[in-house]
Amino acid sequence: MGTFEHYISVGRGRLRCGYTTGTCAAAAARGAAELLLTGEMPALVRVETPAGIHVEAELLEPASGCGWASCAVRKDGGDDPDATHGTLIFAKVEKTKAREVTIEGGVGVGRVTRPGLDQPVGEAAINHVPREMILRQMEEVRRKAGYSEGLRVEISVPAGEELAKRTFNPRLGITGGISILGTSGIVRPMSEAALIDSLRLELDMQAAAGAGDIVVTPGNYGEHFSREVLHLSLDHWATCSNYIGEAIDHAAGLGFRSFLLVGHLGKLCKAAAGNMNTHSRVSDARRETLAAHTALCGGDRTVVEAVFLAITTDEAVDILDRAGLREPVMASLAGALDQRLKARAGEDMDIEAIFFSNKHGILGRTPGAERLAALHAPD
């Protein structure tokens, strides 16, 4: 079978996409269910991803016995290979007397030990979108085979425990293996040079169209929040991915009058600490930054330590709420962010920021953020 041939334009080049561990798990489960319920397994299966892109995955290492069948799919990271690229993701499907489909994690799939993640404590680290993809495939095969009883799906990754040492899973409280992930089902390449080229091109195009004031978001969360919650017109808008500093530098060089940055707390608290490349491989000072501002605002040792140990920024905000410190800490963080952004932008470009979380909404603004937001009010 050939490679997955789906490409995206990044900057001035084209990069090949891959597919996630979640897509691999769904495809392997489909193949194993076909073998179990029909007695035949195709050489490959076609799975529709949440992104609307179809993936044809080759099925490897088929095996079967009384009441069960299994096979594997090899992870393809495209032009953005990560720790799991080339790894075999296995699915074993068994018949059960119950009517429902259950999904469990086997060898090499991590288990959640701390609250605040996609799955509850004690569950396998198979996120909700991959679970939905697997369930959809199981329902299709059950209908095709005329089978009305239940199925148990076990996802395993023989190399997963070793691979997990090269991920953030141990720090997040996920033990024993990797996570089965993916919100779109597709891995979009993240070549640093290409992404920086792309963000510069977006700004070039806006400048060429006569825009003097720009809204910039790191990605989809910021775009959605700007449009749906802040109700901004995004006629003059660009993305910057993790490269906040590069975007500020290029926009200032192009002569933009103003730059409104809208991003998630998890990204912008890094920028408040002076980390203008927010990729986790480069900087991950979220807990240190939030804990420092908590201490600056009078938080006692117990609260500071709890913020420092929080798995997610949403969990940290919950802790601050209970301590009555959310408002001063977010104001302190906004002040630090304001200083960092203005130092980077220089005197000729007006720059402000709004940061938020999907759970808590707007968390903070730099002093002139509302003034710049008004420049992007819908017509």
PDB file of C-alpha atoms in Angstrom, residues 25-146:
ATOM      1  CA  ALA A  25      -7.198   2.561  16.539  1.00  0.00           C
ATOM      2  CA  ALA A  26     -10.515   3.037  14.723  1.00  0.00           C
ATOM      3  CA  ALA A  27      -9.168   1.470  11.520  1.00  0.00           C
ATOM      4  CA  ALA A  28      -7.651  -1.501  13.373  1.00  0.00           C
ATOM      5  CA  ALA A  29     -10.899  -2.021  15.290  1.00  0.00           C
ATOM      6  CA  ARG A  30     -12.820  -1.949  12.002  1.00  0.00           C
ATOM      7  CA  GLY A  31     -10.534  -4.577  10.488  1.00  0.00           C
ATOM      8  CA  ALA A  32     -10.693  -6.841  13.543  1.00  0.00           C
ATOM      9  CA  ALA A  33     -14.506  -6.579  13.678  1.00  0.00           C
ATOM     10  CA  GLU A  34     -14.770  -7.428   9.966  1.00  0.00           C
ATOM     11  CA  LEU A  35     -12.634 -10.516  10.516  1.00  0.00           C
ATOM     12  CA  LEU A  36     -14.610 -11.555  13.599  1.00  0.00           C
ATOM     13  CA  LEU A  37     -18.138 -11.013  12.269  1.00  0.00           C
ATOM     14  CA  THR A  38     -17.772 -11.803   8.559  1.00  0.00           C
ATOM     15  CA  GLY A  39     -14.852 -14.228   8.567  1.00  0.00           C
ATOM     16  CA  GLU A  40     -13.001 -12.055   6.074  1.00  0.00           C
ATOM     17  CA  MET A  41     -10.643  -9.149   6.516  1.00  0.00           C
ATOM     18  CA  PRO A  42      -9.823  -6.782   3.655  1.00  0.00           C
ATOM     19  CA  ALA A  43      -6.234  -5.768   2.972  1.00  0.00           C
ATOM     20  CA  LEU A  44      -7.134  -2.236   3.987  1.00  0.00           C
ATOM     21  CA  VAL A  45     -10.057  -0.326   5.445  1.00  0.00           C
ATOM     22  CA  ARG A  46     -11.384   3.139   4.658  1.00  0.00           C
ATOM     23  CA  VAL A  47     -12.214   5.322   7.657  1.00  0.00           C
ATOM     24  CA  GLU A  48     -13.750   8.781   7.573  1.00  0.00           C
ATOM     25  CA  THR A  49     -12.073  11.147  10.009  1.00  0.00           C
ATOM     26  CA  PRO A  50     -13.807  14.007  11.862  1.00  0.00           C
ATOM     27  CA  ALA A  51     -11.999  16.351   9.466  1.00  0.00           C
ATOM     28  CA  GLY A  52     -14.057  14.818   6.633  1.00  0.00           C
ATOM     29  CA  ILE A  53     -10.945  13.269   5.069  1.00  0.00           C
ATOM     30  CA  HIS A  54     -10.960   9.547   4.307  1.00  0.00           C
ATOM     31  CA  VAL A  55      -7.981   7.441   5.337  1.00  0.00           C
ATOM     32  CA  GLU A  56      -7.240   4.075   3.729  1.00  0.00           C
ATOM     33  CA  ALA A  57      -5.153   2.118   6.226  1.00  0.00           C
ATOM     34  CA  GLU A  58      -3.388  -1.162   5.616  1.00  0.00           C
ATOM     35  CA  LEU A  59      -4.307  -3.945   8.063  1.00  0.00           C
ATOM     36  CA  LEU A  60      -1.369  -5.859   9.507  1.00  0.00           C
ATOM     37  CA  GLU A  61      -0.782  -8.953  11.669  1.00  0.00           C
ATOM     38  CA  PRO A  62      -4.304 -10.426  11.554  1.00  0.00           C
ATOM     39  CA  ALA A  63      -5.123 -13.104  14.126  1.00  0.00           C
ATOM     40  CA  SER A  64      -8.297 -14.758  15.354  1.00  0.00           C
ATOM     41  CA  GLY A  65      -9.646 -17.397  17.706  1.00  0.00           C
ATOM     42  CA  CYS A  66     -12.894 -18.520  19.281  1.00  0.00           C
ATOM     43  CA  GLY A  67     -14.990 -15.375  19.648  1.00  0.00           C
ATOM     44  CA  TRP A  68     -12.206 -12.863  18.959  1.00  0.00           C
ATOM     45  CA  ALA A  69     -10.084 -11.314  16.217  1.00  0.00           C
ATOM     46  CA  SER A  70      -7.310  -8.734  16.086  1.00  0.00           C
ATOM     47  CA  CYS A  71      -5.130  -6.744  13.702  1.00  0.00           C
ATOM     48  CA  ALA A  72      -2.921  -3.667  13.649  1.00  0.00           C
ATOM     49  CA  VAL A  73      -2.433  -0.399  11.769  1.00  0.00           C
ATOM     50  CA  ARG A  74       0.878   1.414  11.517  1.00  0.00           C
ATOM     51  CA  LYS A  75       0.875   5.062  12.627  1.00  0.00           C
ATOM     52  CA  ASP A  76       1.783   7.499   9.832  1.00  0.00           C
ATOM     53  CA  GLY A  77       2.887  10.940  10.988  1.00  0.00           C
ATOM     54  CA  GLY A  78       3.255  12.330   7.448  1.00  0.00           C
ATOM     55  CA  ASP A  79       5.849  15.101   7.176  1.00  0.00           C
ATOM     56  CA  ASP A  80       5.588  15.706  10.925  1.00  0.00           C
ATOM     57  CA  PRO A  81       6.814  12.421  12.421  1.00  0.00           C
ATOM     58  CA  ASP A  82       6.574  12.297  16.218  1.00  0.00           C
ATOM     59  CA  ALA A  83       7.436   9.707  18.851  1.00  0.00           C
ATOM     60  CA  THR A  84       4.633   7.409  17.664  1.00  0.00           C
ATOM     61  CA  HIS A  85       5.449   7.511  13.925  1.00  0.00           C
ATOM     62  CA  GLY A  86       5.692   3.964  12.577  1.00  0.00           C
ATOM     63  CA  THR A  87       4.252   2.387  15.735  1.00  0.00           C
ATOM     64  CA  LEU A  88       1.795  -0.494  15.445  1.00  0.00           C
ATOM     65  CA  ILE A  89      -1.596   0.209  17.033  1.00  0.00           C
ATOM     66  CA  PHE A  90      -3.493  -3.032  17.709  1.00  0.00           C
ATOM     67  CA  ALA A  91      -7.196  -3.659  18.214  1.00  0.00           C
ATOM     68  CA  LYS A  92      -8.685  -6.884  19.553  1.00  0.00           C
ATOM     69  CA  VAL A  93     -12.445  -7.280  19.196  1.00  0.00           C
ATOM     70  CA  GLU A  94     -14.388  -9.901  21.176  1.00  0.00           C
ATOM     71  CA  LYS A  95     -18.039 -10.925  21.169  1.00  0.00           C
ATOM     72  CA  THR A  96     -20.012 -10.316  24.370  1.00  0.00           C
ATOM     73  CA  LYS A  97     -23.543 -11.091  25.484  1.00  0.00           C
ATOM     74  CA  ALA A  98     -24.278  -7.455  26.303  1.00  0.00           C
ATOM     75  CA  ARG A  99     -25.774  -5.299  23.557  1.00  0.00           C
ATOM     76  CA  GLU A 100     -23.359  -2.375  23.860  1.00  0.00           C
ATOM     77  CA  VAL A 101     -19.815  -1.799  22.617  1.00  0.00           C
ATOM     78  CA  THR A 102     -17.173  -1.261  25.277  1.00  0.00           C
ATOM     79  CA  ILE A 103     -13.711   0.186  24.666  1.00  0.00           C
ATOM     80  CA  GLU A 104     -10.735  -0.570  26.880  1.00  0.00           C
ATOM     81  CA  GLY A 105      -6.999  -0.012  26.882  1.00  0.00           C
ATOM     82  CA  GLY A 106      -4.552  -2.890  26.873  1.00  0.00           C
ATOM     83  CA  VAL A 107      -0.772  -3.145  27.004  1.00  0.00           C
ATOM     84  CA  GLY A 108       1.011   0.102  26.163  1.00  0.00           C
ATOM     85  CA  VAL A 109      -2.046   2.350  26.448  1.00  0.00           C
ATOM     86  CA  GLY A 110      -1.731   4.752  29.352  1.00  0.00           C
ATOM     87  CA  ARG A 111      -4.124   4.988  32.255  1.00  0.00           C
ATOM     88  CA  VAL A 112      -5.326   8.246  33.813  1.00  0.00           C
ATOM     89  CA  THR A 113      -4.298   8.697  37.457  1.00  0.00           C
ATOM     90  CA  ARG A 114      -5.051  12.403  38.011  1.00  0.00           C
ATOM     91  CA  PRO A 115      -8.205  14.490  37.442  1.00  0.00           C
ATOM     92  CA  GLY A 116      -8.473  17.229  34.831  1.00  0.00           C
ATOM     93  CA  LEU A 117      -7.789  15.257  31.660  1.00  0.00           C
ATOM     94  CA  ASP A 118     -10.081  14.122  28.824  1.00  0.00           C
ATOM     95  CA  GLN A 119     -10.952  10.834  30.557  1.00  0.00           C
ATOM     96  CA  PRO A 120     -11.813  10.183  34.219  1.00  0.00           C
ATOM     97  CA  VAL A 121      -9.298   8.827  36.707  1.00  0.00           C
ATOM     98  CA  GLY A 122      -8.877   5.079  36.260  1.00  0.00           C
ATOM     99  CA  GLU A 123      -9.871   5.032  32.582  1.00  0.00           C
ATOM    100  CA  ALA A 124      -7.619   4.199  29.675  1.00  0.00           C
ATOM    101  CA  ALA A 125      -6.139   7.308  28.028  1.00  0.00           C
ATOM    102  CA  ILE A 126      -8.240   6.902  24.886  1.00  0.00           C
ATOM    103  CA  ASN A 127      -9.713  10.332  24.285  1.00  0.00           C
ATOM    104  CA  HIS A 128     -13.374  10.916  23.493  1.00  0.00           C
ATOM    105  CA  VAL A 129     -12.995  11.593  19.760  1.00  0.00           C
ATOM    106  CA  PRO A 130     -11.110   8.313  19.075  1.00  0.00           C
ATOM    107  CA  ARG A 131     -13.723   6.515  21.185  1.00  0.00           C
ATOM    108  CA  GLU A 132     -16.484   8.012  19.030  1.00  0.00           C
ATOM    109  CA  MET A 133     -14.620   6.978  15.869  1.00  0.00           C
ATOM    110  CA  ILE A 134     -14.242   3.399  17.137  1.00  0.00           C
ATOM    111  CA  LEU A 135     -17.918   3.197  18.111  1.00  0.00           C
ATOM    112  CA  ARG A 136     -18.962   4.430  14.656  1.00  0.00           C
ATOM    113  CA  GLN A 137     -16.888   1.735  12.975  1.00  0.00           C
ATOM    114  CA  MET A 138     -18.299  -0.962  15.260  1.00  0.00           C
ATOM    115  CA  GLU A 139     -21.875   0.074  14.487  1.00  0.00           C
ATOM    116  CA  GLU A 140     -21.212  -0.023  10.752  1.00  0.00           C
ATOM    117  CA  VAL A 141     -19.722  -3.514  10.918  1.00  0.00           C
ATOM    118  CA  ARG A 142     -22.526  -4.799  13.178  1.00  0.00           C
ATOM    119  CA  ARG A 143     -25.141  -3.550  10.693  1.00  0.00           C
ATOM    120  CA  LYS A 144     -23.224  -5.022   7.768  1.00  0.00           C
ATOM    121  CA  ALA A 145     -22.960  -8.425   9.492  1.00  0.00           C
ATOM    122  CA  GLY A 146     -26.482  -8.426  10.982  1.00  0.00           C
TER     123      GLY A 146
END
